Amino acid sequence: MQATTTRPRITATADGKGVVSHAGSRLLADVADRTTLTAELAEALAGLRKPRARHDPGRVPVDMAVAVADGATTISDVAVLADQAELFGSVASDSTCWRLLDGLDTAQLGGVARARAATREVVWAQRAELTGQPFPLARVAGRELLGLVIDLDASIVVCHSEKEHAAPTFKKTFGYHPMLAFCDNTGEFLAAQLRRGNAGSNTAADHITVLDAALAQLPDAHRHGTPILVRADTAGCTREFLAHVRSRRDQAVNCEFSVGWAITDKERAAIGAIPARVWADAIDADGGHRDGAGLAEITGVLPARSLSGYPSGTRVIVRRERPHPGAQLDAFAERDGWRYTAFATDTRVGQLARLERPPPRARPGRGPHSLREGHRPGPLPVPVVRDQPSVARRRHARGRPHLLDPAPAPARGAVQGRAEDAALPAAARRRPAHPRTTPNLAAHPAFLAVGAGAGGCVRPARHAAGPRWLTASASKGM
């Protein structure tokens, strides 16, 4: 399919004439046209076009997507693009957008998904032609991971009024609890399922539906010829979902999984039975040694019934780390002085430190653009709290002066906020990075009262205070 565009032709000059705003949003519209997304959507939604219709059904969702990227929060905000016809061309009204969305059914939504997949194949082919590789490689523990990584996680979308299928959420809010899938290599959104607010986090059927939709979005050459790692938190550690991931191998899709594993009494007993020499050193995201952290596999120590029903070859690996000062610890962590987390994977070979692939929102260096923050327009930066000098940063260093830091720790990256860092209040997060200072305006000397001799600079009252004014003031003060 050929890329076409019906938008006005624009040129960049330095004469100061014909200046327009939102010029960067026009680039997004041009990308949609050049990558055949507009044409693919027009073909998929051709059945919704009425006779003598003015707007192309494939152009309307592109304009809405551009408006959302430009900061729109409601459909009526598409008027910002419509007000600049010389830049964006003819843009549909909000009523036309509503009619298009209302006319979508299951078959047409499937056509939209196929249009997105076809466009993604074109984009990846264009990138391969320019860079030599169709997608960037994900980095794990300082090394490039060959293959694709798909992250699955649920999010919360808050509604401030009654809407269809909106319900109370486990966060004690009101809205939706959608399931999302992203490609970690490129940061692309692949698929989602809109669910009620009270939907379960570990519903295996929803994980399976979203994973199949995400795999369908990958180009055929990479879906069947590239290793694919599926990651999720502990909500994705269900027997049905992991068995489905394994069954995709029968369809020539080389899938592996790495999901969170809940720690119960059985895992605690297995951890207690591990000799100290079994623990291997952990490494940071950049491949460097991480002090005070270790990894160990407990698959052979767990009871056989713990892995019953899981795919063959499932491995359970435990990570331990010294908790930060002030952390809330359970009795097990308080006894050992370690905080434990676990994950399950079916990757057969590799060092334990290389197999550790934490969920996207817990990985260092990822910042706020995780799955749980992806639905928010313009996410706020994660505040970073620096380690202070003369403060023990490890639990075993408390109360030992010789282990205190003699100097402040080096500054970290701006997006390397950690879960234990204290967040600023909401009002402080909205504060600009460089607040505007109050202009230094010359004030009349009569309004200035500075120093001991400032009594003459204060203007006297026009009328002397009467008794009734004094009585009123006194009564108010009492």
Coordinates of N, CA and C in Angstrom, one line a residue, residues 278-463:
V278 N 26.1 -21.3 48.6 CA 25.3 -21.4 47.3 C 25.0 -20.1 46.8
W279 N 24.9 -19.1 47.6 CA 24.5 -17.7 47.1 C 25.6 -17.1 46.2
A280 N 25.1 -16.7 45.0 CA 26.0 -16.1 44.0 C 25.8 -14.6 44.1
D281 N 26.8 -13.8 43.7 CA 26.7 -12.4 43.8 C 25.8 -11.9 42.7
A282 N 25.1 -10.8 43.0 CA 24.2 -10.2 42.1 C 24.9 -9.0 41.4
I283 N 24.4 -8.6 40.3 CA 25.0 -7.5 39.5 C 23.9 -6.5 39.2
D284 N 24.4 -5.2 39.0 CA 23.5 -4.1 38.7 C 23.1 -4.2 37.2
A285 N 22.2 -3.2 36.9 CA 21.7 -3.2 35.5 C 22.8 -2.9 34.5
D286 N 23.9 -2.3 34.9 CA 25.0 -2.0 34.0 C 26.0 -3.1 34.0
G287 N 25.8 -4.2 34.7 CA 26.7 -5.3 34.7 C 27.7 -5.3 35.8
G288 N 27.7 -4.2 36.6 CA 28.7 -4.1 37.7 C 28.2 -4.9 39.0
H289 N 29.2 -5.2 39.8 CA 28.9 -5.9 41.1 C 28.0 -5.1 42.0
R290 N 26.9 -5.7 42.5 CA 26.0 -5.1 43.5 C 26.4 -5.5 44.9
D291 N 26.8 -4.6 45.7 CA 27.2 -5.0 47.0 C 26.0 -5.3 47.9
G292 N 26.1 -6.3 48.7 CA 25.0 -6.7 49.6 C 23.8 -7.3 49.0
A293 N 24.0 -8.0 47.9 CA 22.9 -8.7 47.2 C 23.4 -10.1 46.7
G294 N 22.5 -11.0 46.6 CA 22.9 -12.4 46.2 C 21.7 -13.1 45.5
L295 N 22.0 -14.2 44.8 CA 21.0 -15.0 44.1 C 21.3 -16.4 44.4
A296 N 20.2 -17.2 44.5 CA 20.3 -18.6 44.7 C 19.0 -19.3 44.1
E297 N 19.2 -20.5 43.5 CA 18.1 -21.3 43.0 C 17.6 -22.3 44.1
I298 N 16.3 -22.3 44.3 CA 15.7 -23.1 45.3 C 14.8 -24.2 44.7
T299 N 14.9 -24.4 43.4 CA 14.0 -25.4 42.7 C 14.1 -26.7 43.3
G300 N 15.3 -27.2 43.6 CA 15.5 -28.6 44.1 C 15.1 -28.7 45.6
V301 N 15.0 -27.6 46.3 CA 14.7 -27.6 47.7 C 13.2 -27.5 48.0
L302 N 12.5 -26.9 47.0 CA 11.0 -26.8 47.2 C 10.3 -28.1 47.2
P303 N 9.2 -28.3 47.9 CA 8.4 -29.5 47.8 C 8.0 -29.7 46.4
A304 N 7.8 -31.0 46.0 CA 7.4 -31.3 44.7 C 6.1 -30.8 44.3
R305 N 5.2 -30.7 45.3 CA 3.8 -30.2 45.0 C 3.8 -28.7 44.7
S306 N 4.9 -28.0 45.1 CA 4.9 -26.5 44.8 C 5.0 -26.2 43.3
L307 N 5.7 -27.1 42.6 CA 5.8 -26.9 41.1 C 4.9 -27.8 40.3
S308 N 3.9 -28.5 41.0 CA 3.0 -29.3 40.3 C 2.1 -28.5 39.4
G309 N 1.9 -28.8 38.2 CA 1.1 -28.1 37.2 C 1.8 -27.1 36.4
Y310 N 3.0 -26.7 36.8 CA 3.8 -25.7 36.1 C 4.5 -26.4 34.9
P311 N 4.9 -25.7 33.9 CA 5.6 -26.3 32.8 C 6.9 -27.0 33.2
S312 N 7.3 -28.0 32.6 CA 8.5 -28.7 32.9 C 9.7 -27.8 32.7
G313 N 10.7 -27.9 33.5 CA 11.8 -27.0 33.4 C 11.7 -25.7 34.1
T314 N 10.6 -25.5 34.8 CA 10.4 -24.2 35.6 C 11.4 -24.1 36.7
R315 N 12.1 -23.0 36.8 CA 13.1 -22.8 37.8 C 12.7 -21.6 38.7
V316 N 12.9 -21.7 40.0 CA 12.6 -20.7 41.0 C 13.9 -20.2 41.5
I317 N 14.1 -18.9 41.4 CA 15.4 -18.2 41.8 C 15.0 -17.2 42.8
V318 N 15.8 -17.1 43.9 CA 15.5 -16.1 45.0 C 16.6 -15.1 45.0
R319 N 16.3 -13.9 45.2 CA 17.2 -12.8 45.4 C 17.1 -12.2 46.8
R320 N 18.2 -12.0 47.4 CA 18.2 -11.4 48.7 C 19.0 -10.1 48.6
E321 N 18.6 -9.1 49.5 CA 19.3 -7.8 49.5 C 19.1 -7.2 50.8
R322 N 20.0 -6.4 51.3 CA 19.9 -5.7 52.6 C 18.8 -4.7 52.4
P323 N 17.9 -4.6 53.3 CA 16.8 -3.6 53.2 C 17.4 -2.2 53.6
H324 N 16.8 -1.2 53.0 CA 17.2 0.1 53.3 C 16.8 0.5 54.7
P325 N 17.5 1.5 55.3 CA 17.1 1.9 56.7 C 15.6 2.5 56.7
G326 N 14.9 2.0 57.6 CA 13.5 2.5 57.8 C 12.5 1.6 57.0
A327 N 12.9 0.6 56.4 CA 12.0 -0.3 55.6 C 11.2 -1.1 56.6
Q328 N 9.9 -1.4 56.2 CA 9.0 -2.2 57.0 C 9.3 -3.7 56.7
L329 N 9.8 -4.4 57.7 CA 10.2 -5.8 57.5 C 9.2 -6.8 58.2
D330 N 9.0 -7.9 57.6 CA 8.3 -9.0 58.3 C 9.2 -9.7 59.2
A331 N 8.6 -10.7 59.9 CA 9.3 -11.4 60.9 C 10.5 -12.2 60.3
F332 N 10.3 -12.7 59.1 CA 11.3 -13.5 58.5 C 12.5 -12.6 58.1
A333 N 12.2 -11.5 57.5 CA 13.3 -10.6 57.1 C 14.0 -10.0 58.4
E334 N 13.2 -9.7 59.4 CA 13.8 -9.2 60.6 C 14.7 -10.2 61.3
R335 N 14.4 -11.5 61.2 CA 15.3 -12.5 61.8 C 16.6 -12.6 61.0
D336 N 16.5 -12.7 59.7 CA 17.7 -12.9 58.9 C 18.5 -11.6 58.5
G337 N 17.8 -10.5 58.5 CA 18.4 -9.2 58.1 C 18.4 -9.1 56.6
W338 N 17.7 -9.9 55.8 CA 17.7 -9.8 54.4 C 16.2 -9.6 53.9
R339 N 16.1 -9.0 52.8 CA 14.8 -8.9 52.1 C 14.8 -9.8 50.9
Y340 N 13.8 -10.7 50.8 CA 13.8 -11.7 49.7 C 12.8 -11.4 48.7
T341 N 13.1 -11.6 47.4 CA 12.2 -11.7 46.3 C 12.5 -12.9 45.4
A342 N 11.5 -13.4 44.7 CA 11.7 -14.6 43.9 C 11.1 -14.4 42.5
F343 N 11.6 -15.1 41.5 CA 11.0 -15.1 40.2 C 11.1 -16.5 39.6
A344 N 10.3 -16.8 38.7 CA 10.3 -18.1 38.0 C 10.6 -17.9 36.6
T345 N 11.4 -18.8 36.0 CA 11.7 -18.7 34.6 C 12.0 -20.2 34.1
D346 N 11.8 -20.3 32.8 CA 12.1 -21.6 32.1 C 13.3 -21.5 31.2
T347 N 14.1 -20.4 31.4 CA 15.4 -20.3 30.7 C 16.4 -21.4 31.2
R348 N 16.9 -22.2 30.4 CA 17.7 -23.3 30.8 C 19.1 -23.0 31.2
V349 N 19.8 -22.2 30.4 CA 21.2 -21.9 30.6 C 21.4 -20.5 31.0
G350 N 22.6 -20.2 31.6 CA 23.0 -18.9 31.9 C 23.2 -18.7 33.4
Q351 N 24.1 -17.8 33.8 CA 24.4 -17.5 35.2 C 23.1 -16.9 35.8
L352 N 23.0 -17.1 37.1 CA 21.8 -16.6 37.8 C 21.7 -15.1 37.7
A353 N 22.8 -14.4 37.8 CA 22.8 -13.0 37.7 C 22.3 -12.5 36.4
R354 N 22.6 -13.3 35.3 CA 22.1 -12.9 34.0 C 20.7 -13.3 33.8
L355 N 20.1 -14.2 34.5 CA 18.7 -14.6 34.4 C 17.8 -13.7 35.1
E356 N 18.3 -12.9 36.0 CA 17.4 -12.0 36.7 C 16.9 -10.9 35.8
R357 N 15.6 -10.9 35.6 CA 14.9 -9.9 34.7 C 13.7 -9.3 35.5
P358 N 13.9 -8.3 36.3 CA 12.8 -7.8 37.1 C 11.7 -7.2 36.3
P359 N 10.5 -7.0 36.8 CA 9.5 -6.4 36.1 C 9.9 -5.0 35.7
P360 N 9.2 -4.4 34.6 CA 9.6 -3.2 34.1 C 9.6 -2.0 35.1
R361 N 8.6 -2.0 35.9 CA 8.5 -0.9 36.9 C 9.5 -0.9 38.0
A362 N 10.2 -2.1 38.2 CA 11.2 -2.3 39.2 C 12.6 -2.2 38.7
R363 N 12.8 -2.1 37.4 CA 14.1 -2.1 36.9 C 14.8 -0.7 37.0
P364 N 16.1 -0.7 37.5 CA 16.8 0.5 37.6 C 16.9 1.2 36.3
G365 N 16.8 2.6 36.3 CA 17.1 3.4 35.1 C 15.9 3.5 34.2
R366 N 14.7 2.9 34.6 CA 13.5 3.0 33.7 C 12.7 4.3 34.0
G367 N 12.8 4.8 35.2 CA 12.1 6.0 35.5 C 10.6 5.8 35.5
P368 N 9.8 6.9 35.2 CA 8.3 6.8 35.4 C 7.6 6.2 34.2
H369 N 8.3 6.0 33.0 CA 7.5 5.5 31.9 C 7.4 4.0 31.9
S370 N 6.8 3.5 33.0 CA 6.5 2.1 33.1 C 5.1 1.8 32.6
L371 N 4.7 0.6 32.8 CA 3.4 0.2 32.3 C 2.3 0.9 33.2
R372 N 2.5 1.0 34.4 CA 1.5 1.6 35.3 C 1.4 3.1 35.1
E373 N 2.4 3.7 34.5 CA 2.4 5.2 34.2 C 2.1 5.5 32.8
G374 N 2.1 4.5 31.9 CA 2.0 4.7 30.5 C 0.7 5.4 30.0
H375 N -0.4 5.2 30.8 CA -1.6 5.8 30.4 C -1.8 7.3 30.8
R376 N -0.8 7.8 31.6 CA -0.9 9.2 32.0 C -0.2 10.1 31.0
P377 N -0.9 11.1 30.6 CA -0.2 12.1 29.7 C 0.8 12.9 30.4
G378 N 2.0 12.9 29.9 CA 3.1 13.7 30.5 C 3.4 13.3 31.9
P379 N 4.0 12.1 32.1 CA 4.3 11.6 33.4 C 5.3 12.5 34.1
L380 N 5.2 12.7 35.4 CA 6.1 13.5 36.2 C 7.4 12.8 36.4
P381 N 8.5 13.5 36.5 CA 9.8 12.8 36.8 C 9.8 12.2 38.2
V382 N 10.5 11.1 38.4 CA 10.6 10.4 39.7 C 11.6 11.2 40.5
P383 N 11.2 11.7 41.7 CA 12.2 12.4 42.5 C 13.3 11.5 43.0
V384 N 14.5 12.0 43.1 CA 15.6 11.2 43.5 C 16.1 11.8 44.8
V385 N 16.2 11.0 45.9 CA 16.7 11.4 47.2 C 18.1 10.9 47.3
R386 N 19.1 11.9 47.4 CA 20.5 11.5 47.5 C 20.8 10.9 48.9
D387 N 21.7 10.0 49.0 CA 22.2 9.5 50.2 C 23.0 10.6 51.0
Q388 N 22.7 10.8 52.2 CA 23.3 11.8 53.0 C 24.6 11.3 53.6
P389 N 25.6 12.1 53.8 CA 26.8 11.7 54.5 C 26.6 11.3 55.9
S390 N 27.4 10.4 56.5 CA 27.3 10.0 57.8 C 26.0 9.3 58.1
V391 N 25.5 8.6 57.2 CA 24.2 7.9 57.3 C 24.5 6.5 56.8
A392 N 24.2 5.4 57.6 CA 24.4 4.1 57.2 C 23.4 3.7 56.1
R393 N 23.8 3.2 55.0 CA 22.9 2.8 53.9 C 22.6 1.3 54.0
R394 N 23.2 0.5 54.9 CA 22.9 -0.9 55.0 C 22.4 -1.2 56.4
R395 N 21.6 -2.2 56.5 CA 21.1 -2.6 57.7 C 22.1 -3.0 58.7
H396 N 23.1 -3.8 58.3 CA 24.2 -4.2 59.2 C 25.1 -3.1 59.6
A397 N 25.0 -1.9 59.0 CA 25.9 -0.8 59.3 C 25.3 0.1 60.3
R398 N 24.0 -0.1 60.8 CA 23.4 0.7 61.8 C 24.2 0.6 63.1
G399 N 24.4 1.7 63.7 CA 25.1 1.7 65.0 C 26.5 1.4 65.0
R400 N 27.2 1.4 63.8 CA 28.6 1.2 63.7 C 29.2 2.4 63.0
P401 N 29.9 3.2 63.8 CA 30.4 4.5 63.2 C 31.5 4.2 62.1
H402 N 32.2 3.1 62.2 CA 33.3 2.9 61.2 C 32.7 2.6 59.8
L403 N 31.4 2.3 59.7 CA 30.7 1.9 58.5 C 30.0 3.1 57.9
L404 N 30.0 4.2 58.5 CA 29.3 5.4 58.0 C 30.0 6.0 56.8
D405 N 29.3 6.6 55.9 CA 29.9 7.2 54.8 C 30.7 8.5 55.1
P406 N 31.9 8.6 54.7 CA 32.7 9.8 55.1 C 32.3 11.0 54.2
A407 N 31.7 10.8 53.0 CA 31.4 11.8 52.0 C 30.1 11.5 51.3
P408 N 29.5 12.5 50.7 CA 28.2 12.2 50.0 C 28.5 11.3 48.9
A409 N 27.5 10.5 48.6 CA 27.6 9.5 47.5 C 27.5 10.3 46.1
P410 N 28.1 9.8 45.1 CA 28.0 10.5 43.8 C 26.6 10.5 43.3
A411 N 26.3 11.6 42.5 CA 25.0 11.8 42.0 C 24.6 10.8 41.0
R412 N 23.4 10.3 41.0 CA 22.9 9.3 40.1 C 22.2 10.0 38.9
G413 N 21.8 9.2 38.0 CA 21.0 9.7 36.8 C 19.7 10.3 37.2
A414 N 19.1 11.1 36.4 CA 17.9 11.8 36.7 C 16.7 10.8 36.7
V415 N 16.8 9.7 36.0 CA 15.7 8.8 36.0 C 15.9 7.6 36.8
Q416 N 16.9 7.5 37.6 CA 17.2 6.3 38.4 C 16.6 6.4 39.8
G417 N 15.3 6.8 39.9 CA 14.7 6.8 41.1 C 14.4 5.4 41.6
R418 N 14.5 5.1 42.9 CA 14.2 3.8 43.4 C 12.9 3.8 44.2
A419 N 12.4 2.6 44.5 CA 11.1 2.5 45.1 C 11.2 3.0 46.6
E420 N 12.4 3.0 47.2 CA 12.6 3.4 48.6 C 12.8 4.9 48.7
D421 N 12.9 5.6 47.6 CA 13.1 7.1 47.7 C 11.8 7.7 48.0
A422 N 11.9 8.7 49.0 CA 10.7 9.4 49.4 C 10.2 10.3 48.3
A423 N 9.0 10.2 47.9 CA 8.4 11.1 46.9 C 8.0 12.4 47.5
L424 N 8.1 13.5 46.7 CA 7.7 14.8 47.1 C 6.1 14.9 47.1
P425 N 5.6 15.8 47.9 CA 4.1 16.0 47.8 C 3.7 16.4 46.4
A426 N 2.4 16.2 46.2 CA 1.8 16.5 44.9 C 2.1 17.9 44.4
A427 N 1.9 18.8 45.4 CA 2.1 20.3 45.0 C 3.5 20.6 44.7
A428 N 4.4 19.9 45.3 CA 5.9 20.1 45.0 C 6.2 19.5 43.7
R429 N 5.6 18.4 43.3 CA 5.9 17.8 42.0 C 5.4 18.6 40.9
R430 N 4.3 19.4 41.1 CA 3.8 20.3 40.0 C 4.6 21.6 39.9
R431 N 5.5 21.8 40.8 CA 6.3 23.0 40.8 C 7.3 23.0 39.7
P432 N 7.4 24.1 38.9 CA 8.4 24.1 37.8 C 9.8 24.0 38.3
A433 N 10.7 23.5 37.4 CA 12.1 23.3 37.8 C 12.8 24.6 38.1
H434 N 12.4 25.6 37.4 CA 13.0 27.0 37.6 C 11.9 28.0 37.8
P435 N 11.4 28.1 39.0 CA 10.3 29.0 39.3 C 10.6 30.4 39.0
R436 N 9.7 31.1 38.4 CA 9.9 32.5 38.1 C 10.0 33.4 39.3
T437 N 11.0 34.2 39.4 CA 11.2 35.1 40.5 C 10.3 36.3 40.4
T438 N 10.0 36.9 41.6 CA 9.1 38.1 41.6 C 9.9 39.3 41.0
P439 N 9.4 40.0 40.1 CA 10.1 41.2 39.6 C 10.4 42.2 40.6
N440 N 11.6 42.8 40.5 CA 12.0 43.8 41.5 C 11.4 45.2 41.1
L441 N 10.2 45.5 41.5 CA 9.6 46.7 41.2 C 9.9 47.8 42.3
A442 N 10.1 49.0 41.9 CA 10.4 50.1 42.8 C 9.1 50.4 43.6
A443 N 9.2 50.3 44.9 CA 8.1 50.6 45.8 C 8.2 52.0 46.3
H444 N 7.0 52.6 46.6 CA 6.9 53.9 47.1 C 7.5 53.9 48.6
P445 N 8.3 54.9 49.0 CA 8.9 54.9 50.3 C 7.8 54.9 51.4
A446 N 6.6 55.4 51.1 CA 5.6 55.5 52.1 C 5.1 54.1 52.6
F447 N 5.3 53.1 51.7 CA 4.9 51.7 52.0 C 6.0 50.9 52.6
L448 N 7.2 51.4 52.8 CA 8.3 50.7 53.3 C 8.5 51.0 54.7
A449 N 8.7 50.0 55.6 CA 8.9 50.2 57.0 C 10.1 49.3 57.4
V450 N 11.3 49.9 57.4 CA 12.5 49.1 57.7 C 13.3 49.8 58.7
G451 N 13.7 49.2 59.8 CA 14.6 49.8 60.7 C 13.8 50.5 61.8
A452 N 14.6 51.1 62.8 CA 14.0 51.7 64.0 C 13.3 53.0 63.6
G453 N 13.8 53.7 62.6 CA 13.3 55.0 62.2 C 12.2 54.9 61.2
A454 N 11.5 53.8 61.1 CA 10.6 53.6 60.0 C 9.2 54.1 60.4
G455 N 9.0 54.6 61.6 CA 7.7 55.1 62.0 C 7.2 56.2 61.1
G456 N 8.0 57.1 60.7 CA 7.6 58.2 59.8 C 7.2 57.8 58.4
C457 N 7.6 56.6 58.0 CA 7.3 56.1 56.7 C 5.9 55.5 56.5
V458 N 5.2 55.2 57.7 CA 3.9 54.6 57.6 C 2.9 55.7 57.6
R459 N 2.0 55.6 56.7 CA 0.9 56.6 56.6 C 0.0 56.5 57.7
P460 N -0.4 57.7 58.3 CA -1.3 57.7 59.4 C -2.7 57.4 58.9
A461 N -3.6 56.9 59.8 CA -5.0 56.6 59.5 C -5.7 57.9 59.1
R462 N -6.7 57.8 58.2 CA -7.4 59.0 57.8 C -8.3 59.5 59.0
H463 N -8.9 58.7 59.7 CA -9.8 59.1 60.8 C -9.3 58.3 62.1

